Amino acid sequence: MLFAPRGGDSLVLEGRVLDPVHSVDEPLRLTIEDGVIASLEPGSETGTVLAPAFVDPHVHLRTPGREDEETIATGTEAAAAGGYCAILGMPNTDPVVDSAAVLGALIETARAEAAVPVGFLAAISKGQLGEELAELGELADVGAAGFTDDGRPVVSAGLLRRALQYAAVAERTVALHCEEPTLSGAGQVHEGAVAAELGFAGYPSVAESVMVARDLALARYEERPLHLMHVSAAESVEALRSALAGGVVATAEVTPHHLCLTDEAVRSLDPNLKMNPPLRAEHDRLALVEALRDGTIGCVATDHAPHARHEKDAPFEEAPFGVIGLETAFAALHTRLVLPGVLPLATLLERMSAGPGRAFGLPIPRLAVGERANVVELDLDAEWTVTADDLRSRSANSWCLGARFTGRVVTTIADGRLAFSRATAGVAA
């Protein structure tokens, strides 16, 4: 369930309309009236691409509790600048989103402040402690878009089994952070040559993949769907591919940083390259790219995780895990994967829009007459350098700082409203 502010805009956009799900790829003029696509007529090439706007199923808005890092207003403004028409917020806030009262307050705040529609995942367990189920039915009734203990794995197999059962009754998706904590331990970076050379504690890929295999086994036994968050390891991809072939109903996401970088980048000791799960080896990255290309992994998620600047301005081993990514996701993946010919543009657009929507049962953006307007306008030739001053997020812990990208969001229409326009944003290209 998504919650958006009210209002609408009327405008005309023209360019190459690319809607991969519905096999549209031609120059068209798109007219929006009262928030709805009123017409699609033959148009001219303008140098820009019009596509279904993006959906991010994994965003940390830090509200309530850490509004110094992000708010619903700033987080959704960042999302709009990144081309997103809808996002899902994570529950690991303070207090945790594990009660109807906390969730209800967030929903009301979103209605008043959100620049784009935002839904909220509620916690699987009370306090995300993994000991007792939250009131999943009540949370679903209030409006939870799904359930997750993201940031913490559901270590108890019995608890996860009950969560799958209750979530099925509530018709909501269970999303899982897969980590076996006795294996990951105090790991700072991927267990491998880089960790050994730098003297950091290693976080082995098997710490993820054994939990992926267990969770998929439970889904198979219960005949219930689940969603795997921020997959990072080749072994996890193998387990998922095997489960899907065996009839398990599961979806998965991958982040731009895991698709673009490896643990070799950690040699810089930049704390903005510290995340959980960590950047892994090149063979893991290649496995993730192939899984995204062939559909084994159906969606891109940023895992946008803001941190106060003083928290990341620390030695690597002392800095918190997490990086932001809403405003750079498309540009990074277009530059690093599409332009070199590794991933077709149409595939990237589908994995950033329809794929996430499908995973959580959200409305899938579509460019068709009569549809609510959710459109992103992209300049595929725009070249720009990412700087902290360029970001709308309240935090600046981006792995992309200083990177030169090709491709940028020009306009975002979200739920029929003009959510972002670079022409009026006052930000240098």
Tab-separated table of C-alpha atoms in Angstrom:
chain	number	residue	atom	x	y	z
A	1	MET	CA	0.000	0.000	0.000
A	2	LEU	CA	1.341	3.418	-0.987
A	3	PHE	CA	0.516	6.799	0.500
A	4	ALA	CA	0.891	9.992	-1.517
A	5	PRO	CA	0.058	13.659	-1.137
A	6	ARG	CA	-2.913	14.892	-3.119
A	7	GLY	CA	-2.765	17.082	-6.210
A	8	GLY	CA	-2.098	16.880	-9.935
A	9	ASP	CA	-0.262	18.534	-12.825
A	10	SER	CA	-0.994	18.947	-16.511
A	11	LEU	CA	1.900	18.882	-18.940
A	12	VAL	CA	3.259	17.520	-22.212
A	13	LEU	CA	6.412	15.437	-22.649
A	14	GLU	CA	7.914	14.370	-25.959
A	15	GLY	CA	10.677	11.931	-26.878
A	16	ARG	CA	11.482	8.274	-27.373
A	17	VAL	CA	8.853	6.413	-25.344
A	18	LEU	CA	10.299	3.138	-24.061
A	19	ASP	CA	7.982	0.857	-22.071
A	20	PRO	CA	9.674	-2.560	-22.189
A	21	VAL	CA	6.871	-4.489	-20.475
A	22	HIS	CA	4.374	-3.457	-23.123
A	23	SER	CA	6.783	-3.463	-26.116
A	24	VAL	CA	6.545	0.257	-26.803
A	25	ASP	CA	9.602	1.909	-28.356
A	26	GLU	CA	8.853	4.886	-30.616
A	27	PRO	CA	8.907	8.693	-30.646
A	28	LEU	CA	5.667	9.951	-29.086
A	29	ARG	CA	4.109	13.029	-27.518
A	30	LEU	CA	2.671	12.198	-24.112
A	31	THR	CA	-0.010	14.493	-22.672
A	32	ILE	CA	-0.939	14.368	-18.990
A	33	GLU	CA	-4.176	15.922	-17.771
A	34	ASP	CA	-5.419	15.815	-14.187
A	35	GLY	CA	-2.713	13.302	-13.341
A	36	VAL	CA	-3.698	10.811	-16.042
A	37	ILE	CA	-2.069	10.053	-19.395
A	38	ALA	CA	-4.658	11.605	-21.719
A	39	SER	CA	-3.000	10.915	-25.075
A	40	LEU	CA	-0.021	9.294	-26.775
A	41	GLU	CA	0.446	10.687	-30.258
A	42	PRO	CA	3.205	10.511	-32.888
A	43	GLY	CA	6.009	12.793	-31.825
A	44	SER	CA	9.596	13.730	-32.509
A	45	GLU	CA	12.925	12.532	-31.186
A	46	THR	CA	14.036	15.102	-28.630
A	47	GLY	CA	17.167	13.419	-27.358
A	48	THR	CA	15.420	12.151	-24.255
A	49	VAL	CA	13.767	8.865	-23.299
A	50	LEU	CA	10.382	8.654	-21.586
A	51	ALA	CA	9.960	5.476	-19.540
A	52	PRO	CA	7.836	4.139	-16.695
A	53	ALA	CA	9.171	5.757	-13.530
A	54	PHE	CA	11.165	3.647	-11.092
A	55	VAL	CA	10.103	1.819	-7.932
A	56	ASP	CA	12.552	1.221	-5.065
A	57	PRO	CA	11.529	-1.532	-2.628
A	58	HIS	CA	14.348	-0.904	-0.145
A	59	VAL	CA	14.846	2.593	1.296
A	60	HIS	CA	15.825	3.711	4.793
A	61	LEU	CA	14.043	6.970	5.597
A	62	ARG	CA	15.359	7.068	9.199
A	63	THR	CA	12.006	8.380	10.439
A	64	PRO	CA	11.188	8.179	13.305
A	65	GLY	CA	14.317	8.580	15.415
A	66	ARG	CA	17.144	9.775	13.141
A	67	GLU	CA	15.709	12.726	11.289
A	68	ASP	CA	19.207	14.234	11.331
A	69	GLU	CA	20.111	11.590	8.723
A	70	GLU	CA	16.938	11.603	6.596
A	71	THR	CA	13.260	12.517	6.736
A	72	ILE	CA	10.307	11.424	4.679
A	73	ALA	CA	10.443	14.800	2.932
A	74	THR	CA	14.165	14.723	2.070
A	75	GLY	CA	14.210	11.013	1.260
A	76	THR	CA	11.306	11.270	-1.160
A	77	GLU	CA	12.796	14.403	-2.723
A	78	ALA	CA	15.955	12.378	-3.362
A	79	ALA	CA	13.812	9.600	-4.810
A	80	ALA	CA	12.068	12.015	-7.161
A	81	ALA	CA	15.429	13.359	-8.350
A	82	GLY	CA	16.465	9.766	-9.048
A	83	GLY	CA	13.427	9.051	-11.213
A	84	TYR	CA	11.372	7.126	-8.645
A	85	CYS	CA	7.587	7.336	-8.510
A	86	ALA	CA	7.267	5.049	-5.465
A	87	ILE	CA	9.453	3.701	-2.670
A	88	LEU	CA	9.126	1.376	0.301
A	89	GLY	CA	10.553	2.424	3.662
A	90	MET	CA	12.283	0.024	6.041
A	91	PRO	CA	11.152	-0.541	9.660
A	92	ASN	CA	14.514	-0.416	11.488
A	93	THR	CA	13.777	2.999	12.959
A	94	ASP	CA	13.578	4.233	16.551
A	95	PRO	CA	11.061	3.093	17.601
A	96	VAL	CA	10.884	0.100	15.289
A	97	VAL	CA	7.833	-0.033	13.027
A	98	ASP	CA	6.308	-3.003	14.830
A	99	SER	CA	3.022	-1.528	16.046
A	100	ALA	CA	-0.091	-0.024	14.539
A	101	ALA	CA	0.585	3.252	16.351
A	102	VAL	CA	4.056	3.780	14.864
A	103	LEU	CA	2.961	2.692	11.396
A	104	GLY	CA	-0.127	4.883	11.486
A	105	ALA	CA	1.925	7.931	12.426
A	106	LEU	CA	4.324	7.284	9.535
A	107	ILE	CA	1.451	6.979	7.097
A	108	GLU	CA	0.048	10.327	8.197
A	109	THR	CA	3.464	11.967	7.910
A	110	ALA	CA	3.882	10.559	4.401
A	111	ARG	CA	0.534	11.933	3.335
A	112	ALA	CA	1.602	15.382	4.471
A	113	GLU	CA	5.280	15.453	3.445
A	114	ALA	CA	6.111	12.884	0.755
A	115	ALA	CA	7.238	14.123	-2.648
A	116	VAL	CA	6.419	10.712	-4.158
A	117	PRO	CA	4.170	7.881	-2.940
A	118	VAL	CA	5.791	5.914	-0.138
A	119	GLY	CA	4.779	2.675	1.523
A	120	PHE	CA	6.183	1.109	4.652
A	121	LEU	CA	7.342	-2.389	5.488
A	122	ALA	CA	6.661	-3.368	9.088
A	123	ALA	CA	8.883	-5.541	11.248
A	124	ILE	CA	8.489	-9.308	11.278
A	125	SER	CA	9.373	-9.550	14.956
A	126	LYS	CA	8.774	-7.221	17.880
A	127	GLY	CA	11.677	-4.817	18.159
A	128	GLN	CA	13.333	-6.756	15.312
A	129	LEU	CA	14.738	-8.976	18.066
A	130	GLY	CA	13.771	-12.220	16.345
A	131	GLU	CA	12.056	-13.574	19.444
A	132	GLU	CA	8.322	-12.887	19.053
A	133	LEU	CA	6.203	-12.171	15.999
A	134	ALA	CA	4.822	-8.688	15.627
A	135	GLU	CA	1.062	-8.382	15.135
A	136	LEU	CA	1.293	-8.959	11.396
A	137	GLY	CA	-2.441	-9.032	10.775
A	138	GLU	CA	-3.014	-5.754	12.587
A	139	LEU	CA	-0.083	-4.129	10.791
A	140	ALA	CA	-1.453	-5.278	7.446
A	141	ASP	CA	-4.857	-3.817	8.313
A	142	VAL	CA	-3.268	-0.444	9.097
A	143	GLY	CA	-1.443	-0.457	5.766
A	144	ALA	CA	1.887	-2.311	5.941
A	145	ALA	CA	3.144	-3.015	2.421
A	146	GLY	CA	4.994	-6.135	3.637
A	147	PHE	CA	7.153	-7.423	6.469
A	148	THR	CA	10.891	-7.511	7.095
A	149	ASP	CA	13.438	-7.424	9.887
A	150	ASP	CA	15.864	-5.862	7.420
A	151	GLY	CA	19.263	-5.229	8.906
A	152	ARG	CA	18.748	-8.301	11.053
A	153	PRO	CA	18.219	-11.854	9.821
A	154	VAL	CA	15.374	-13.979	11.144
A	155	VAL	CA	17.670	-16.490	12.822
A	156	SER	CA	14.864	-18.680	14.199
A	157	ALA	CA	13.567	-20.978	11.472
A	158	GLY	CA	10.421	-21.584	13.494
A	159	LEU	CA	9.687	-17.870	13.751
A	160	LEU	CA	10.207	-17.381	10.031
A	161	ARG	CA	7.913	-20.320	9.282
A	162	ARG	CA	5.121	-18.709	11.301
A	163	ALA	CA	5.801	-15.354	9.663
A	164	LEU	CA	5.356	-16.897	6.222
A	165	GLN	CA	2.065	-18.430	7.331
A	166	TYR	CA	0.667	-15.216	8.832
A	167	ALA	CA	1.880	-13.075	5.938
A	168	ALA	CA	0.081	-15.339	3.496
A	169	VAL	CA	-3.191	-14.804	5.346
A	170	ALA	CA	-2.552	-11.049	5.317
A	171	GLU	CA	-1.612	-11.235	1.601
A	172	ARG	CA	1.688	-9.474	2.162
A	173	THR	CA	5.267	-10.253	1.113
A	174	VAL	CA	7.973	-11.293	3.579
A	175	ALA	CA	11.339	-9.735	2.668
A	176	LEU	CA	14.494	-11.193	4.177
A	177	HIS	CA	17.991	-10.016	5.010
A	178	CYS	CA	19.889	-13.295	4.690
A	179	GLU	CA	22.824	-13.558	7.073
A	180	GLU	CA	24.038	-16.336	9.357
A	181	PRO	CA	25.497	-14.229	12.191
A	182	THR	CA	27.746	-16.928	13.613
A	183	LEU	CA	29.465	-16.984	10.205
A	184	SER	CA	29.489	-13.246	9.464
A	185	GLY	CA	30.634	-12.451	13.005
A	186	ALA	CA	32.465	-9.153	13.249
A	187	GLY	CA	33.244	-9.120	9.531
A	188	GLN	CA	33.933	-5.717	8.009
A	189	VAL	CA	34.511	-6.660	4.375
A	190	HIS	CA	34.222	-9.695	2.119
A	191	GLU	CA	36.382	-12.582	3.292
A	192	GLY	CA	39.146	-12.852	0.726
A	193	ALA	CA	42.527	-11.544	-0.330
A	194	VAL	CA	41.637	-7.861	0.158
A	195	ALA	CA	40.439	-8.420	3.737
A	196	ALA	CA	43.572	-10.415	4.527
A	197	GLU	CA	45.913	-7.810	3.067
A	198	LEU	CA	44.179	-4.920	4.860
A	199	GLY	CA	43.882	-6.797	8.132
A	200	PHE	CA	40.083	-6.590	8.341
A	201	ALA	CA	37.817	-9.303	9.740
A	202	GLY	CA	36.225	-11.194	6.861
A	203	TYR	CA	32.499	-11.601	6.160
A	204	PRO	CA	32.295	-14.774	4.034
A	205	SER	CA	29.806	-15.145	1.201
A	206	VAL	CA	28.634	-18.426	2.721
A	207	ALA	CA	27.218	-16.402	5.631
A	208	GLU	CA	24.640	-15.146	3.156
A	209	SER	CA	24.168	-18.173	0.931
A	210	VAL	CA	23.469	-20.719	3.679
A	211	MET	CA	20.657	-18.503	4.979
A	212	VAL	CA	19.334	-17.973	1.456
A	213	ALA	CA	19.177	-21.747	1.032
A	214	ARG	CA	17.426	-22.206	4.387
A	215	ASP	CA	14.866	-19.493	3.718
A	216	LEU	CA	14.084	-20.860	0.263
A	217	ALA	CA	13.669	-24.333	1.766
A	218	LEU	CA	11.100	-22.974	4.217
A	219	ALA	CA	9.287	-21.200	1.398
A	220	ARG	CA	9.203	-24.451	-0.556
A	221	TYR	CA	7.876	-26.410	2.428
A	222	GLU	CA	5.216	-23.838	3.314
A	223	GLU	CA	4.401	-23.132	-0.339
A	224	ARG	CA	4.616	-19.428	0.449
A	225	PRO	CA	6.389	-16.654	-1.500
A	226	LEU	CA	9.289	-14.593	-0.156
A	227	HIS	CA	11.623	-11.848	-1.276
A	228	LEU	CA	15.408	-11.897	-0.871
A	229	MET	CA	16.949	-8.527	-0.121
A	230	HIS	CA	20.284	-7.201	-1.448
A	231	VAL	CA	21.675	-10.491	-2.773
A	232	SER	CA	25.461	-10.250	-3.056
A	233	ALA	CA	26.988	-13.707	-3.551
A	234	ALA	CA	27.295	-16.088	-6.497
A	235	GLU	CA	26.290	-19.018	-4.259
A	236	SER	CA	23.099	-17.191	-3.336
A	237	VAL	CA	22.276	-16.755	-7.018
A	238	GLU	CA	22.814	-20.480	-7.581
A	239	ALA	CA	20.501	-21.361	-4.692
A	240	LEU	CA	17.826	-18.980	-5.958
A	241	ARG	CA	18.057	-20.204	-9.533
A	242	SER	CA	17.721	-23.810	-8.374
A	243	ALA	CA	14.749	-22.988	-6.152
A	244	LEU	CA	12.954	-21.146	-8.941
A	245	ALA	CA	13.498	-24.098	-11.261
A	246	GLY	CA	11.961	-26.299	-8.576
A	247	GLY	CA	8.793	-24.217	-8.382
A	248	VAL	CA	9.513	-22.028	-5.365
A	249	VAL	CA	7.816	-18.636	-5.621
A	250	ALA	CA	10.523	-16.134	-4.775
A	251	THR	CA	11.798	-12.759	-5.899
A	252	ALA	CA	15.122	-11.061	-5.267
A	253	GLU	CA	16.804	-7.694	-5.504
A	254	VAL	CA	20.343	-6.488	-6.127
A	255	THR	CA	21.879	-3.082	-5.433
A	256	PRO	CA	23.730	-0.815	-7.877
A	257	HIS	CA	26.872	-0.950	-5.728
A	258	HIS	CA	26.997	-4.752	-5.819
A	259	LEU	CA	26.495	-4.655	-9.593
A	260	CYS	CA	29.218	-2.064	-10.197
A	261	LEU	CA	31.934	-2.637	-7.580
A	262	THR	CA	33.977	-5.381	-5.952
A	263	ASP	CA	35.949	-5.607	-2.731
A	264	GLU	CA	38.962	-4.292	-4.638
A	265	ALA	CA	37.402	-0.838	-4.199
A	266	VAL	CA	37.790	-1.175	-0.429
A	267	ARG	CA	41.547	-0.708	-0.809
A	268	SER	CA	40.810	3.029	-0.822
A	269	LEU	CA	39.608	2.676	2.807
A	270	ASP	CA	36.708	4.984	1.947
A	271	PRO	CA	34.009	4.410	4.622
A	272	ASN	CA	31.393	5.068	1.927
A	273	LEU	CA	32.328	1.659	0.516
A	274	LYS	CA	31.338	-0.136	3.703
A	275	MET	CA	27.956	-1.831	3.507
A	276	ASN	CA	26.141	-4.982	4.634
A	277	PRO	CA	26.318	-7.284	2.767
A	278	PRO	CA	29.797	-6.187	1.729
A	279	LEU	CA	31.171	-5.702	-1.759
A	280	ARG	CA	32.310	-9.116	-2.918
A	281	ALA	CA	34.647	-10.639	-5.506
A	282	GLU	CA	34.494	-10.154	-9.266
A	283	HIS	CA	32.961	-13.599	-9.863
A	284	ASP	CA	30.141	-12.644	-7.478
A	285	ARG	CA	29.555	-9.365	-9.306
A	286	LEU	CA	29.426	-11.132	-12.662
A	287	ALA	CA	26.964	-13.687	-11.293
A	288	LEU	CA	24.721	-10.858	-10.056
A	289	VAL	CA	24.810	-9.080	-13.409
A	290	GLU	CA	23.918	-12.280	-15.254
A	291	ALA	CA	21.109	-13.023	-12.800
A	292	LEU	CA	19.693	-9.534	-13.318
A	293	ARG	CA	19.985	-9.916	-17.075
A	294	ASP	CA	18.248	-13.313	-17.235
A	295	GLY	CA	15.561	-12.432	-14.684
A	296	THR	CA	16.645	-14.707	-11.845
A	297	ILE	CA	16.969	-11.456	-9.898
A	298	GLY	CA	13.981	-9.379	-10.911
A	299	CYS	CA	14.651	-5.980	-9.447
A	300	VAL	CA	17.165	-3.314	-8.563
A	301	ALA	CA	16.943	-1.806	-5.067
A	302	THR	CA	19.222	0.906	-3.750
A	303	ASP	CA	19.224	-0.022	-0.027
A	304	HIS	CA	19.477	3.745	0.432
A	305	ALA	CA	20.977	3.988	3.942
A	306	PRO	CA	21.760	7.548	5.077
A	307	HIS	CA	24.249	8.246	7.869
A	308	ALA	CA	25.243	11.507	9.522
A	309	ARG	CA	28.451	12.913	8.070
A	310	HIS	CA	30.360	12.659	11.346
A	311	GLU	CA	29.483	8.946	11.581
A	312	LYS	CA	31.015	8.145	8.203
A	313	ASP	CA	33.923	10.510	8.805
A	314	ALA	CA	35.721	7.814	10.764
A	315	PRO	CA	38.240	5.041	10.172
A	316	PHE	CA	36.799	2.312	7.958
A	317	GLU	CA	36.556	-0.277	10.729
A	318	GLU	CA	34.669	2.154	13.010
A	319	ALA	CA	32.242	3.565	10.438
A	320	PRO	CA	28.681	2.220	10.219
A	321	PHE	CA	27.518	0.024	7.356
A	322	GLY	CA	25.437	1.623	4.621
A	323	VAL	CA	25.430	3.969	1.627
A	324	ILE	CA	22.858	6.160	-0.106
A	325	GLY	CA	21.864	5.586	-3.719
A	326	LEU	CA	18.471	6.941	-4.786
A	327	GLU	CA	19.834	9.816	-6.859
A	328	THR	CA	22.604	7.893	-8.617
A	329	ALA	CA	21.153	4.418	-9.265
A	330	PHE	CA	20.110	4.883	-12.879
A	331	ALA	CA	23.166	6.909	-13.874
A	332	ALA	CA	25.574	4.413	-12.320
A	333	LEU	CA	23.977	1.377	-13.940
A	334	HIS	CA	23.520	3.091	-17.297
A	335	THR	CA	27.190	4.103	-17.291
A	336	ARG	CA	28.699	0.904	-15.937
A	337	LEU	CA	26.414	-1.738	-17.505
A	338	VAL	CA	24.310	-0.357	-20.371
A	339	LEU	CA	26.862	1.750	-22.231
A	340	PRO	CA	29.480	-1.067	-22.299
A	341	GLY	CA	26.814	-3.394	-23.751
A	342	VAL	CA	26.599	-5.656	-20.690
A	343	LEU	CA	22.886	-5.020	-20.049
A	344	PRO	CA	20.222	-3.769	-22.494
A	345	LEU	CA	18.635	-0.446	-21.591
A	346	ALA	CA	15.161	-1.985	-21.783
A	347	THR	CA	16.159	-4.654	-19.268
A	348	LEU	CA	17.516	-2.088	-16.822
A	349	LEU	CA	14.343	-0.008	-17.080
A	350	GLU	CA	12.162	-3.062	-16.443
A	351	ARG	CA	14.212	-4.165	-13.433
A	352	MET	CA	13.950	-0.671	-11.927
A	353	SER	CA	10.205	-0.288	-12.445
A	354	ALA	CA	7.985	-3.295	-13.152
A	355	GLY	CA	10.225	-5.800	-11.373
A	356	PRO	CA	10.068	-4.159	-7.931
A	357	GLY	CA	6.369	-3.430	-8.307
A	358	ARG	CA	5.668	-7.049	-9.173
A	359	ALA	CA	7.670	-8.347	-6.200
A	360	PHE	CA	5.509	-6.455	-3.693
A	361	GLY	CA	2.186	-6.407	-5.493
A	362	LEU	CA	2.381	-2.660	-6.130
A	363	PRO	CA	0.844	-0.896	-9.137
A	364	ILE	CA	3.243	-1.269	-12.063
A	365	PRO	CA	3.921	2.013	-13.878
A	366	ARG	CA	2.717	1.891	-17.478
A	367	LEU	CA	2.789	4.418	-20.297
A	368	ALA	CA	-0.686	4.041	-21.744
A	369	VAL	CA	-3.758	6.222	-22.202
A	370	GLY	CA	-5.930	6.197	-19.108
A	371	GLU	CA	-3.109	5.195	-16.759
A	372	ARG	CA	-2.093	7.297	-13.780
A	373	ALA	CA	1.029	9.156	-14.907
A	374	ASN	CA	4.251	7.713	-13.501
A	375	VAL	CA	6.913	8.794	-15.959
A	376	VAL	CA	10.640	9.425	-15.899
A	377	GLU	CA	12.361	11.533	-18.573
A	378	LEU	CA	15.990	10.557	-19.096
A	379	ASP	CA	18.806	12.312	-20.909
A	380	LEU	CA	21.037	9.390	-21.865
A	381	ASP	CA	23.837	11.650	-23.114
A	382	ALA	CA	24.121	13.978	-20.125
A	383	GLU	CA	27.533	13.794	-18.465
A	384	TRP	CA	27.891	14.809	-14.840
A	385	THR	CA	30.065	14.367	-11.792
A	386	VAL	CA	28.493	13.370	-8.470
A	387	THR	CA	29.203	15.833	-5.654
A	388	ALA	CA	27.800	16.099	-2.140
A	389	ASP	CA	26.315	19.514	-2.961
A	390	ASP	CA	24.345	17.912	-5.795
A	391	LEU	CA	22.418	15.545	-3.504
A	392	ARG	CA	18.990	16.187	-2.043
A	393	SER	CA	19.329	13.509	0.595
A	394	ARG	CA	20.063	14.886	4.051
A	395	SER	CA	23.143	12.638	4.128
A	396	ALA	CA	26.044	12.429	1.681
A	397	ASN	CA	27.474	8.926	2.254
A	398	SER	CA	27.405	8.025	-1.426
A	399	TRP	CA	29.727	5.461	-2.982
A	400	CYS	CA	29.503	7.557	-6.151
A	401	LEU	CA	31.088	10.794	-4.886
A	402	GLY	CA	33.512	12.047	-7.513
A	403	ALA	CA	32.312	9.561	-10.142
A	404	ARG	CA	31.669	10.772	-13.698
A	405	PHE	CA	28.441	9.322	-15.122
A	406	THR	CA	26.607	9.454	-18.434
A	407	GLY	CA	22.816	9.558	-18.241
A	408	ARG	CA	20.612	11.585	-15.924
A	409	VAL	CA	17.032	12.062	-14.816
A	410	VAL	CA	15.471	15.205	-16.290
A	411	THR	CA	11.862	14.957	-15.095
A	412	THR	CA	9.881	12.713	-12.775
A	413	ILE	CA	6.093	12.461	-12.765
A	414	ALA	CA	4.854	10.507	-9.741
A	415	ASP	CA	1.201	9.632	-9.231
A	416	GLY	CA	0.223	12.269	-11.762
A	417	ARG	CA	2.255	15.050	-10.150
A	418	LEU	CA	5.389	16.820	-11.286
A	419	ALA	CA	7.701	15.575	-8.544
A	420	PHE	CA	10.998	16.728	-10.035
A	421	SER	CA	12.245	18.849	-12.924
A	422	ARG	CA	15.921	19.498	-13.479
A	423	ALA	CA	15.015	22.614	-15.438
A	424	THR	CA	13.713	24.217	-12.248
A	425	ALA	CA	15.856	22.399	-9.679
A	426	GLY	CA	18.652	24.940	-9.614
A	427	VAL	CA	21.291	22.210	-9.756
A	428	ALA	CA	24.169	22.380	-12.207
A	429	ALA	CA	24.393	19.687	-14.833
